[in-house]
Short mmCIF file of C-alpha atoms and ligand atoms in Angstrom, two decimals:
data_model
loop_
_atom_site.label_atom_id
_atom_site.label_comp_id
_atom_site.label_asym_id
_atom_site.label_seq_id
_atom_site.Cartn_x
_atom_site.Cartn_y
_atom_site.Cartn_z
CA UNK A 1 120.34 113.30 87.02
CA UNK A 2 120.59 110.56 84.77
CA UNK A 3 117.96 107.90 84.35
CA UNK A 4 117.65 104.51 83.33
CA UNK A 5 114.13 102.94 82.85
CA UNK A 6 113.12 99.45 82.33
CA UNK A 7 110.34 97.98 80.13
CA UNK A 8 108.50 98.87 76.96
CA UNK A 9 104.99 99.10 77.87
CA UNK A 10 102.36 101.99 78.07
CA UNK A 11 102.85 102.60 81.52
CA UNK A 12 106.73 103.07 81.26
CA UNK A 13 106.47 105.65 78.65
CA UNK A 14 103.93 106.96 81.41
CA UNK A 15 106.70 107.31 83.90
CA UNK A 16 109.42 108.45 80.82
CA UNK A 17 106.55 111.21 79.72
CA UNK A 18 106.48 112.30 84.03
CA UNK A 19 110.46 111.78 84.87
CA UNK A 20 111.57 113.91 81.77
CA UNK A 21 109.40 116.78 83.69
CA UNK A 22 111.68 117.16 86.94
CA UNK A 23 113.98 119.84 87.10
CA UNK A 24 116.40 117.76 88.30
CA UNK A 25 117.00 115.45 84.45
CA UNK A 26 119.71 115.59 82.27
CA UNK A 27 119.03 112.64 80.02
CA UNK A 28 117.25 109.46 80.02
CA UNK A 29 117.59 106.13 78.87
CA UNK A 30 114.85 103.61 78.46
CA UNK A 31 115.80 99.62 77.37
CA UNK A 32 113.68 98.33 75.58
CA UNK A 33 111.57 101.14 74.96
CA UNK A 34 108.93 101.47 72.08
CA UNK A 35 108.47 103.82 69.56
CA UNK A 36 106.34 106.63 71.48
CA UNK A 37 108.95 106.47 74.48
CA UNK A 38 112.00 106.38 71.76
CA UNK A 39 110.80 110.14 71.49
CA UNK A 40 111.69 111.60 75.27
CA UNK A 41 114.51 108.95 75.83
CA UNK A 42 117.20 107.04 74.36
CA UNK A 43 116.35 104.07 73.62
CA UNK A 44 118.91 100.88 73.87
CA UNK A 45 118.31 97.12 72.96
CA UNK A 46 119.38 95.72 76.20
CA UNK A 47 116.52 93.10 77.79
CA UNK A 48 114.92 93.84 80.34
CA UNK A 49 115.49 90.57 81.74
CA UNK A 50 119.61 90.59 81.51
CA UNK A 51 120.30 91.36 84.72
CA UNK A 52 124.02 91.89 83.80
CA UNK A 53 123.43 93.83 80.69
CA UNK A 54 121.99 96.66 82.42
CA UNK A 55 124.18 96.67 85.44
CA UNK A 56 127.58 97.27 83.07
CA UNK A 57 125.06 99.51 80.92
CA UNK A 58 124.27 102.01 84.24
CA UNK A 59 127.95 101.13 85.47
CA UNK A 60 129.36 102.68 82.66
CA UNK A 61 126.59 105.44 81.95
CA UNK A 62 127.19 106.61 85.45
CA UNK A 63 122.98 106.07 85.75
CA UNK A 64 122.25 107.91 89.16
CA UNK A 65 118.89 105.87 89.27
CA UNK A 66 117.59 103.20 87.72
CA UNK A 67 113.85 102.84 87.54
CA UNK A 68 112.50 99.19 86.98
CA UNK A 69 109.15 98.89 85.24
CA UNK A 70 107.92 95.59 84.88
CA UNK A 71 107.92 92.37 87.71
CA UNK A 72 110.03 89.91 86.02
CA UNK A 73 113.45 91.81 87.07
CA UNK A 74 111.90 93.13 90.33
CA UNK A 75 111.33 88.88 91.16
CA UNK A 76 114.99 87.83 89.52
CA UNK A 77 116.43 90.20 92.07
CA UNK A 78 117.70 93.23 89.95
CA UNK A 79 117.69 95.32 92.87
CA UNK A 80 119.73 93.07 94.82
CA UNK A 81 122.26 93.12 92.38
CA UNK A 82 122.36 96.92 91.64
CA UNK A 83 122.65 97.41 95.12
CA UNK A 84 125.52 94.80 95.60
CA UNK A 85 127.80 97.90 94.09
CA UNK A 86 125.63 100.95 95.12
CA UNK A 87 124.05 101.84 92.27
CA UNK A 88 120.89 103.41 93.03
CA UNK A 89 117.26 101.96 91.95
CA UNK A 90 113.69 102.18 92.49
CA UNK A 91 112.33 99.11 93.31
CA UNK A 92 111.29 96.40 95.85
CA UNK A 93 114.26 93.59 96.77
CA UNK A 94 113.95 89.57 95.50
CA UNK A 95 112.41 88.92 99.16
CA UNK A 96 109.86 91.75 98.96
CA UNK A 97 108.94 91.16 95.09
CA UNK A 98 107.31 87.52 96.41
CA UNK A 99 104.70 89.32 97.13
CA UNK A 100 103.91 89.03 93.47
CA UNK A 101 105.97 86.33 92.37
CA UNK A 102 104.67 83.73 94.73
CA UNK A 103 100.79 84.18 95.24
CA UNK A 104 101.10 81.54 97.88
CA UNK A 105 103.93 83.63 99.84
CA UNK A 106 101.11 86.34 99.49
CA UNK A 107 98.28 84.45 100.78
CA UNK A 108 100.23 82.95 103.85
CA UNK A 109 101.64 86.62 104.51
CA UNK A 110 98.39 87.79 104.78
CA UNK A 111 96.68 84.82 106.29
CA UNK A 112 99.96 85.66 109.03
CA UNK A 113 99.13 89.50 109.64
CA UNK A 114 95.37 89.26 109.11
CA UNK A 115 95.14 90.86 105.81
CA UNK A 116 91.12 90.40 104.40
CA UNK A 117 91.35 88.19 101.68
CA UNK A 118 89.33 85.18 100.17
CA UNK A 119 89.22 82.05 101.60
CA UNK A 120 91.98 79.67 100.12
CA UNK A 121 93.58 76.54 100.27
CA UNK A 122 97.18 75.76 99.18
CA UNK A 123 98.15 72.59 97.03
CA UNK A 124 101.10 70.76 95.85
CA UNK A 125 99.44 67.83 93.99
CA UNK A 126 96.28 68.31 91.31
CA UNK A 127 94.20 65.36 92.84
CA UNK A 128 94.12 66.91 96.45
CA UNK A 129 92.74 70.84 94.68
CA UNK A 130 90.66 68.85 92.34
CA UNK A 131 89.33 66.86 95.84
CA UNK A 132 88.97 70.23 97.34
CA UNK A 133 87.06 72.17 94.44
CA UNK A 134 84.25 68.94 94.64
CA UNK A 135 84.05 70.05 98.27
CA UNK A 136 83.60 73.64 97.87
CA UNK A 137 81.91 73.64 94.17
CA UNK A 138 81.85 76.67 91.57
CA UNK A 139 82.13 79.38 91.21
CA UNK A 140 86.03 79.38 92.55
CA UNK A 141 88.81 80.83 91.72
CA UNK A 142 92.22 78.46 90.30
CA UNK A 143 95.10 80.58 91.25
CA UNK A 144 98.86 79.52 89.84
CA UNK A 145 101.31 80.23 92.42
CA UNK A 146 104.31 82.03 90.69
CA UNK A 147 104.61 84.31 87.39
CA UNK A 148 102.57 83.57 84.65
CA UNK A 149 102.08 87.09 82.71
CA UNK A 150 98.48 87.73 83.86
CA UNK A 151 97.56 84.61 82.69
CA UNK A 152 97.60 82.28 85.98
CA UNK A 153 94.09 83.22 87.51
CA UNK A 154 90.81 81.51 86.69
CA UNK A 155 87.64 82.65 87.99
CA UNK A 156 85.67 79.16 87.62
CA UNK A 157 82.39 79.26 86.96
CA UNK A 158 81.64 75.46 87.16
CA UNK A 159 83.65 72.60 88.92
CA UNK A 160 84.47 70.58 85.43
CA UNK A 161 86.58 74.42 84.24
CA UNK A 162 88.07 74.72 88.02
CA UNK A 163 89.49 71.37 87.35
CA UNK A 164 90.68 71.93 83.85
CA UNK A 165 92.61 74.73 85.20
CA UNK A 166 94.19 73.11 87.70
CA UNK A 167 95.08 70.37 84.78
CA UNK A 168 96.41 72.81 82.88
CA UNK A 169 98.79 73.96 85.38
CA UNK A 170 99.62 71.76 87.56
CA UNK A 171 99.38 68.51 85.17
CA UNK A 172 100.24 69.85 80.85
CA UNK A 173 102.07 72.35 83.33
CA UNK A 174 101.36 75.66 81.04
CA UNK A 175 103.18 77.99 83.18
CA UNK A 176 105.98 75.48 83.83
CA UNK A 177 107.34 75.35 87.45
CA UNK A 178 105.36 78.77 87.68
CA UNK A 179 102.07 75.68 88.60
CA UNK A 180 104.28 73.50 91.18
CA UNK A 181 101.29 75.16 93.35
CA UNK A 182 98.12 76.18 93.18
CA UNK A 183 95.94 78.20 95.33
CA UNK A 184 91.97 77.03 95.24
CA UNK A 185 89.98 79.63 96.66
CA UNK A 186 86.50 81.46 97.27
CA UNK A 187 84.75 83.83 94.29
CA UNK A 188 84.49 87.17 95.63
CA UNK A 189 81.91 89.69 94.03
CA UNK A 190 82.21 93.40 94.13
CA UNK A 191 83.56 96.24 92.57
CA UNK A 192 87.67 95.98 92.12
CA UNK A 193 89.72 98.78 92.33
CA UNK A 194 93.72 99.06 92.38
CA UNK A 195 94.98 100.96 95.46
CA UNK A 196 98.69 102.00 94.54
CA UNK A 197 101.20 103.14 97.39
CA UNK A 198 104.96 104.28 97.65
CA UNK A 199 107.16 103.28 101.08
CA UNK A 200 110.17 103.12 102.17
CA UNK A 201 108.76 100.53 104.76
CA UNK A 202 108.86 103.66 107.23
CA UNK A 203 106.81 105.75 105.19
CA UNK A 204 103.71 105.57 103.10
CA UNK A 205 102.56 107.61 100.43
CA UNK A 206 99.35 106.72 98.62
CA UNK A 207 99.04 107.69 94.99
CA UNK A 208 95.72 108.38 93.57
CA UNK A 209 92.99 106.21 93.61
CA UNK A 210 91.97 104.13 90.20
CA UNK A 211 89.83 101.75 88.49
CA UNK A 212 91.39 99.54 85.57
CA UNK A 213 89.18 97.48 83.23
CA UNK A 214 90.52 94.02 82.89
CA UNK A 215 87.79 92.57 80.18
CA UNK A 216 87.81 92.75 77.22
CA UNK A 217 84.54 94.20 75.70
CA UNK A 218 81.97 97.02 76.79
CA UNK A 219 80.59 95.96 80.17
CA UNK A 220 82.99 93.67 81.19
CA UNK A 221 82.28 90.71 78.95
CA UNK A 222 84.51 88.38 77.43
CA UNK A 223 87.96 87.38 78.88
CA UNK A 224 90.76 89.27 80.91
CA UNK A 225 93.31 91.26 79.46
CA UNK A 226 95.79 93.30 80.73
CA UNK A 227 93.79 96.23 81.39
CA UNK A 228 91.93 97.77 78.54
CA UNK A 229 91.58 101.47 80.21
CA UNK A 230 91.61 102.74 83.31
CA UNK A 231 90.29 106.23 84.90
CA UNK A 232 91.01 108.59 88.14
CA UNK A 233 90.44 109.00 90.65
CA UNK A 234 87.62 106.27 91.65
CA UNK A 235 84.71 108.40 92.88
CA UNK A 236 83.92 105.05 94.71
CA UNK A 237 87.42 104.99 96.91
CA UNK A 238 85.71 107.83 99.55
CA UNK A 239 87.62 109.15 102.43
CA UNK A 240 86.52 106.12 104.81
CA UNK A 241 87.03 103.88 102.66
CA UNK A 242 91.06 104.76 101.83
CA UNK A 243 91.44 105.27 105.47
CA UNK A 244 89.95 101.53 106.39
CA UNK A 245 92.53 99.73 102.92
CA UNK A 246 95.45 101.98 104.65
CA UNK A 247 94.55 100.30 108.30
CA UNK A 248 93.53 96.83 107.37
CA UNK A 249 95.91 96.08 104.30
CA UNK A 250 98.85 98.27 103.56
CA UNK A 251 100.08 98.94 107.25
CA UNK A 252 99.14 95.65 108.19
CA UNK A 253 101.64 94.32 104.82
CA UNK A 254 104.30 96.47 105.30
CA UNK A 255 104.64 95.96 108.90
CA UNK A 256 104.09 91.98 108.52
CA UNK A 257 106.37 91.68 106.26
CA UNK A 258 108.91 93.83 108.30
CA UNK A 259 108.31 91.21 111.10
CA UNK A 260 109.57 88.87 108.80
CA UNK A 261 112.69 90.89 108.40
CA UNK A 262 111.55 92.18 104.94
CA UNK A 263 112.08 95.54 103.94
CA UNK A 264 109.89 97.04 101.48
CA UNK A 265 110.56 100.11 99.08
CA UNK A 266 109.11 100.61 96.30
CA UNK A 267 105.58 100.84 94.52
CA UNK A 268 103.14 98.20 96.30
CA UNK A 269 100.06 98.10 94.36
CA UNK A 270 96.89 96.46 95.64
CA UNK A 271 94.16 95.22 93.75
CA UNK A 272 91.36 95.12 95.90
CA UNK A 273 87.85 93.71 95.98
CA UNK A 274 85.36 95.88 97.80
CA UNK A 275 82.99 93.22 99.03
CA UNK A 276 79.90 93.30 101.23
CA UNK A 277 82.35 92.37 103.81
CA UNK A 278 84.42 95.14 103.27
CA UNK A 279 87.75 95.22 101.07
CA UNK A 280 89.27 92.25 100.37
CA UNK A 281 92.72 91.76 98.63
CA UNK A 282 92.47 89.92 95.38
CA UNK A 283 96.34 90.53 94.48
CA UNK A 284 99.47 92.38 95.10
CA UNK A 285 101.92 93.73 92.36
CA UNK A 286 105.24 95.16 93.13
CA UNK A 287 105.30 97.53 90.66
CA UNK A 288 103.09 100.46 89.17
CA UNK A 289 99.92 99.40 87.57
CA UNK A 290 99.35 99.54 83.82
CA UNK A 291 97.18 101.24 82.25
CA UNK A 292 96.49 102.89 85.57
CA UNK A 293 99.83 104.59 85.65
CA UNK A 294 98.88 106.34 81.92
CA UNK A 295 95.34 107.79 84.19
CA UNK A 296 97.21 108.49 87.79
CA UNK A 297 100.43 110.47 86.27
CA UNK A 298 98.72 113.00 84.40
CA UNK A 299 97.20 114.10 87.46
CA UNK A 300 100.67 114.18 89.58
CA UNK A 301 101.71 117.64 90.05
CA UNK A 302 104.78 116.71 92.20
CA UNK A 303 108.65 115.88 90.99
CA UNK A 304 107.99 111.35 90.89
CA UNK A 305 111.60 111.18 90.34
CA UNK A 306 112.21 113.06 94.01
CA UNK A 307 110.00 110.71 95.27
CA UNK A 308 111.59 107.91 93.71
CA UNK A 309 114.96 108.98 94.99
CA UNK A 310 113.69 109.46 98.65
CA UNK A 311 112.03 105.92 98.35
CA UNK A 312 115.44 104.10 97.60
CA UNK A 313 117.38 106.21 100.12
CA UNK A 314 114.92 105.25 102.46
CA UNK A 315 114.21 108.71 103.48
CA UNK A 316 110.57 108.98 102.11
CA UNK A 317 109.66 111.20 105.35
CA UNK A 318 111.37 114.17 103.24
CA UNK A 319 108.44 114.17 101.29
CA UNK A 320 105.39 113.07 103.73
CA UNK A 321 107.24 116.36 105.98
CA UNK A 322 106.66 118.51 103.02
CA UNK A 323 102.84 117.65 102.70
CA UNK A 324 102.76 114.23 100.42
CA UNK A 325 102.51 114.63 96.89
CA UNK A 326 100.34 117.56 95.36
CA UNK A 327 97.80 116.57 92.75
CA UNK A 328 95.45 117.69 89.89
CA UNK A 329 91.81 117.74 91.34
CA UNK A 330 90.95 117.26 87.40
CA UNK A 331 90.00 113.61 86.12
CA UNK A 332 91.91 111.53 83.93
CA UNK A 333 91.00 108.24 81.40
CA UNK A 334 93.07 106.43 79.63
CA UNK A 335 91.62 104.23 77.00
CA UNK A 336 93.84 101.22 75.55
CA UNK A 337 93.43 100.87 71.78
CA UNK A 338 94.52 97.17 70.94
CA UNK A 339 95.13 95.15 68.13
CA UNK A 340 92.58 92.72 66.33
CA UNK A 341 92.48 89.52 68.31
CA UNK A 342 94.38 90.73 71.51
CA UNK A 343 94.02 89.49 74.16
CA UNK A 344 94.01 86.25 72.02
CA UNK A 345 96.53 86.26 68.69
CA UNK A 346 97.09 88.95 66.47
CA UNK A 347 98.93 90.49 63.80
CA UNK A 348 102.15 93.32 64.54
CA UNK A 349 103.71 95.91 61.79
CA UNK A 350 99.97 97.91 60.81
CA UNK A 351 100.65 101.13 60.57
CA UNK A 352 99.45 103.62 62.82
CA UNK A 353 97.64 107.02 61.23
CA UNK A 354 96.25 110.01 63.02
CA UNK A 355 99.26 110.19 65.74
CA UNK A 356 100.24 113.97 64.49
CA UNK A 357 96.29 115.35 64.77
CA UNK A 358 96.10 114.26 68.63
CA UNK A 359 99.31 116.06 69.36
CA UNK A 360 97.45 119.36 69.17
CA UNK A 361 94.70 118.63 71.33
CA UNK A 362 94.99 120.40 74.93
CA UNK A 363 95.36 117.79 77.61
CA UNK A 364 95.27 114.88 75.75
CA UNK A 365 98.60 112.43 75.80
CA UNK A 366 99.15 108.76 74.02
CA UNK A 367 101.31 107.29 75.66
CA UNK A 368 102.31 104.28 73.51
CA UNK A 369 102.76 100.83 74.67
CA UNK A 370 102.99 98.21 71.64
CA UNK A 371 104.72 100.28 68.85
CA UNK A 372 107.66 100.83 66.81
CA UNK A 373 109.17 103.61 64.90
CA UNK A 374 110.31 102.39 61.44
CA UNK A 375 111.59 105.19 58.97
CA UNK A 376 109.19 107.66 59.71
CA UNK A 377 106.26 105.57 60.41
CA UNK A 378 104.56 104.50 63.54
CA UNK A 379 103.86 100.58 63.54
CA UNK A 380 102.33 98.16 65.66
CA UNK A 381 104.04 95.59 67.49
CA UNK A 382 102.48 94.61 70.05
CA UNK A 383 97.98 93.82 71.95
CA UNK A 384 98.04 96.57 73.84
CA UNK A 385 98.83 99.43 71.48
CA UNK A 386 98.14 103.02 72.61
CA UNK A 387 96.93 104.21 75.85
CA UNK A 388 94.74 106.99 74.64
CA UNK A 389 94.89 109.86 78.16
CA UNK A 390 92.69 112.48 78.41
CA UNK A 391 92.48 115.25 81.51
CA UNK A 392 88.92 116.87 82.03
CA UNK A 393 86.95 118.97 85.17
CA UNK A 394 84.72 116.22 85.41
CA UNK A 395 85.34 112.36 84.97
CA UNK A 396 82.35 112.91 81.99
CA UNK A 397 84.34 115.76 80.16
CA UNK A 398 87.41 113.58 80.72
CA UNK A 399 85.88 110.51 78.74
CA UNK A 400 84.07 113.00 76.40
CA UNK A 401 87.98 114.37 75.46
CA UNK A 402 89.53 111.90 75.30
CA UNK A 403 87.46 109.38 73.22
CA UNK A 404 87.46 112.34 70.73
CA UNK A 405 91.07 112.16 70.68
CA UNK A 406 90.80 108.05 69.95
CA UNK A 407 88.03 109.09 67.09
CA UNK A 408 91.79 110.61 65.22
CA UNK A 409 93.79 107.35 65.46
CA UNK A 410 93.39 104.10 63.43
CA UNK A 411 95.07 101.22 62.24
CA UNK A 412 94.23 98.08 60.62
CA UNK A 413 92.04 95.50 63.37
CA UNK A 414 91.89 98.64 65.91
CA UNK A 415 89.83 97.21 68.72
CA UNK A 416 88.96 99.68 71.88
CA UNK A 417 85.88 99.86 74.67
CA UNK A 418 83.39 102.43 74.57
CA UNK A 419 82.46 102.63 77.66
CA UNK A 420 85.96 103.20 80.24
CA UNK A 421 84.63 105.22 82.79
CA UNK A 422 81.45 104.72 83.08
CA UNK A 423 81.21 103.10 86.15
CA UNK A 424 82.66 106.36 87.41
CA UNK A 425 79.66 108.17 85.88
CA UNK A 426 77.37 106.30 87.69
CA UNK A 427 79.50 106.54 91.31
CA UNK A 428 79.31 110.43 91.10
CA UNK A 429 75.71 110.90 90.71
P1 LIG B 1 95.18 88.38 89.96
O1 LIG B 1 96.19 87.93 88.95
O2 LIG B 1 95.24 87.73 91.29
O3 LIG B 1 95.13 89.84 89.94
O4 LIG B 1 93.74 88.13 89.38
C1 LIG B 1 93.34 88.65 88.15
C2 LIG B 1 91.87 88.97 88.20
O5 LIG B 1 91.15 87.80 88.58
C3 LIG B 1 91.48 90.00 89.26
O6 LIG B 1 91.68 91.30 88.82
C4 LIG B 1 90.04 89.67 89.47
O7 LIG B 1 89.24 90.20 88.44
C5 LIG B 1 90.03 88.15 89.35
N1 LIG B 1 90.13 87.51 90.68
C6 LIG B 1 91.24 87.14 91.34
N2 LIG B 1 90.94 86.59 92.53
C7 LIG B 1 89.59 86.58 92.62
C8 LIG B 1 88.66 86.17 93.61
N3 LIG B 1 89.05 85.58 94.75
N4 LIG B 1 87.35 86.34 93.35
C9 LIG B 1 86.93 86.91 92.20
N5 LIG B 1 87.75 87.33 91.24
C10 LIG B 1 89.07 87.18 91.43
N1 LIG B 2 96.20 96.70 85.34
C1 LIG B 2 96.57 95.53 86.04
C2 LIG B 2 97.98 95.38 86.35
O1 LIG B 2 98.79 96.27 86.12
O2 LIG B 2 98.35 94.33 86.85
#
């Protein structure tokens, strides 16, 4: 099989490191890439937002399926347009990616098919939310509607920041038309953790459970990032608890939005709040996580790529009649080493030393997200730079391997947190 993968990030050399494992590959391709990923796939300087590019690229490369790792061409409707001349790919439709690109398209979806969320209010005009946030006071969340690379929520801690961020957006218009919208709504407190599924809209297969950690610094202080490290499986996701997500927000979501003649296949991942109330959905993405892909894959003992075909075939129930996906009962963390200044500005092109010592350590990967190979040398070039994975039998031996492994690596402004999976520590006691 031949294989095309979109994006350049840590958690697409993630799916690279797992899809090169199936029996089933003959060669991969990866556009853009980065320099860890440039490794186990050839890598091509295509964008991964020309549409056209990549459709004559897997045209003529006769790519049997095409694997799309970031949102942006999931929302522009890549999938649409791949299928237009049956070219096979792994990934939700333009109408099913709204779920991400339009948080108000999410909201009203799962105000529709009673999904529990936080309270909100929709609004086209910056007076009216600023009106509303008065009425409700802090904290609150400020919510752009469409894409705005992670940067569009703002969890409010007093009404004068609430309505700077709906200034912002809606007014100096930061994320362009991205804040035609915003959504005001209520600040929910609990623990978060992202909840990642595969359907066919028929069939749905839950990966393992994970916990990312979206600030910056040891014990979540300072602002949000990306996703700084992530671990799994989350001790606190029990049994019950999967069961009562499953009943009250994925079924509920797929089958709402097949009501509204949507048909979902893909990755749905779910970032959930688990409140006093119960779980609440703080966000859906329509693609895999990162960094919790880098601490779910590792533990995947199953062929993703069989899975992947199945999903786009719409014929997932081959592998849910075969007993699901098999996994590692071990526990994985992946910690994110970034550069100095991420998430705000920093410098690109440090060099990266102590790659070639982690290679011999036993169950320990880097998967690389912001780097590129020049000459011989491993550089920086992007905030998130490594994703640091370690397996262990315990989540504690886990984080004790694989920080050892980040102890080998450095490079000028190296910034990491000390303390992924900790939380996890404290769950399993
Ligand atoms: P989103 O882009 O919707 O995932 O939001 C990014 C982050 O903002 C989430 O991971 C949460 O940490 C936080 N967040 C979003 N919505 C809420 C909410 N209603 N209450 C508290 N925190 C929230
Ligand atoms: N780790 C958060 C995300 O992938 O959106």
């Amino acid at each position: 099989m031949r294989v095309l993968l979109i994006g350049s990030g840590g958690r697409e050399h993630a799916l690279v490191w797992k899809i090169a494992q199936s029996k089933l590959m003959e060669k991969i391709f990866c556009v853009p890439g980065n320099g860890g990923i440039a490794q186990q796939a050839e890598c091509l300087d295509i964008k991964a937002e020309d549409i056209q590019g990549l459709l004559d690229f897997a045209k003529r490369e006769k790519i049997d399926l095409t694997v799309v790792g970031p949102e942006a061409p999931l929302a522009a409707g890549i999938v649409d347009e791949f299928q237009n001349y049956n070219l096979r790919i792994f990934g939700p439709n333009k109408l099913a990616s709204q779920l991400e690109a339009s948080k108000v398209f999410a909201k009203e979806l799962m105000a529709k098919y009673r999904v529990p969320t936080a309270n909100f209010k929709i609004f086209d005009y910056a007076d009216e939310a600023k009106k509303y946030i008065e009425q409700i006071g802090a904290p609150c969340v400020v919510k752009a509607d469409g894409l705005a690379q992670g940067k569009g929520v703002i969890v409010a801690q007093t009404v004068d920041e609430a309505k700077q961020a709906v200034t912002s957006i809606m007014q100096d218009r930061i994320f362009g038309d991205a804040g035609n919208r915003v959504i005001i709504e209520d600040c929910l407190e609990g623990q978060e953790t992202s909840i990642i599924v595969i359907t066919d809209s028929k069939e749905v297969i839950p990966l393992a459970s994970s916990q990312d950690h979206k600030r910056v610094f040891d014990h979540d202080f300072g602002s949000n990032t990306g996703g700084m490290g992530a671990y799994s499986p989350a001790p606190i996701v029990t049994r019950e608890l999967w069961k009562e997500i499953l009943d009250t927000v994925i079924y509920r979501t797929i089958d709402g939005l097949a009501k509204e003649g949507i048909d979902y296949k893909g990755v749905l991942y779910v970032g959930i709040m688990l409140t006093k109330e119960g779980p609440k959905v703080l966000e859906f993405n329509v693609r895999f996580g990162d960094p919790e892909t880098q601490a779910i894959l590792p533990r995947l003992n199953s062929d993703l790529s069989e899975v992947m075909l199945a999903t786009s075939n719409g014929k997932l129930n081959k592998i849910t009649k075969t007993g699901g996906l098999k996994w590692d009962s071990r526990a994985c963390v992946c910690v994110v080493c970034a550069s100095g200044g991420y998430p705000g500005e920093y410098e690109k092109g440090k060099e990266i030393f102590g790659l070639d010592q982690t290679v011999k350590m036993k169950d320990i990967i880097v998967f690389h997200a912001g780097t590129k190979k020049q000459g011989d040398k491993i550089l920086t070039s992007g905030g998130r730079v490594l994703g640091v994975t370690g397996l262990g039998n315990t989540i504690k031996e886990a984080i004790d391997q694989t920080y050892q492994a980040v102890g080998k690596i450095h490079f000028a402004g190296m910034h990491y947190r000390k303390d992924i999976g900790h939380k996890a520590i404290k769950e399993v006691k």
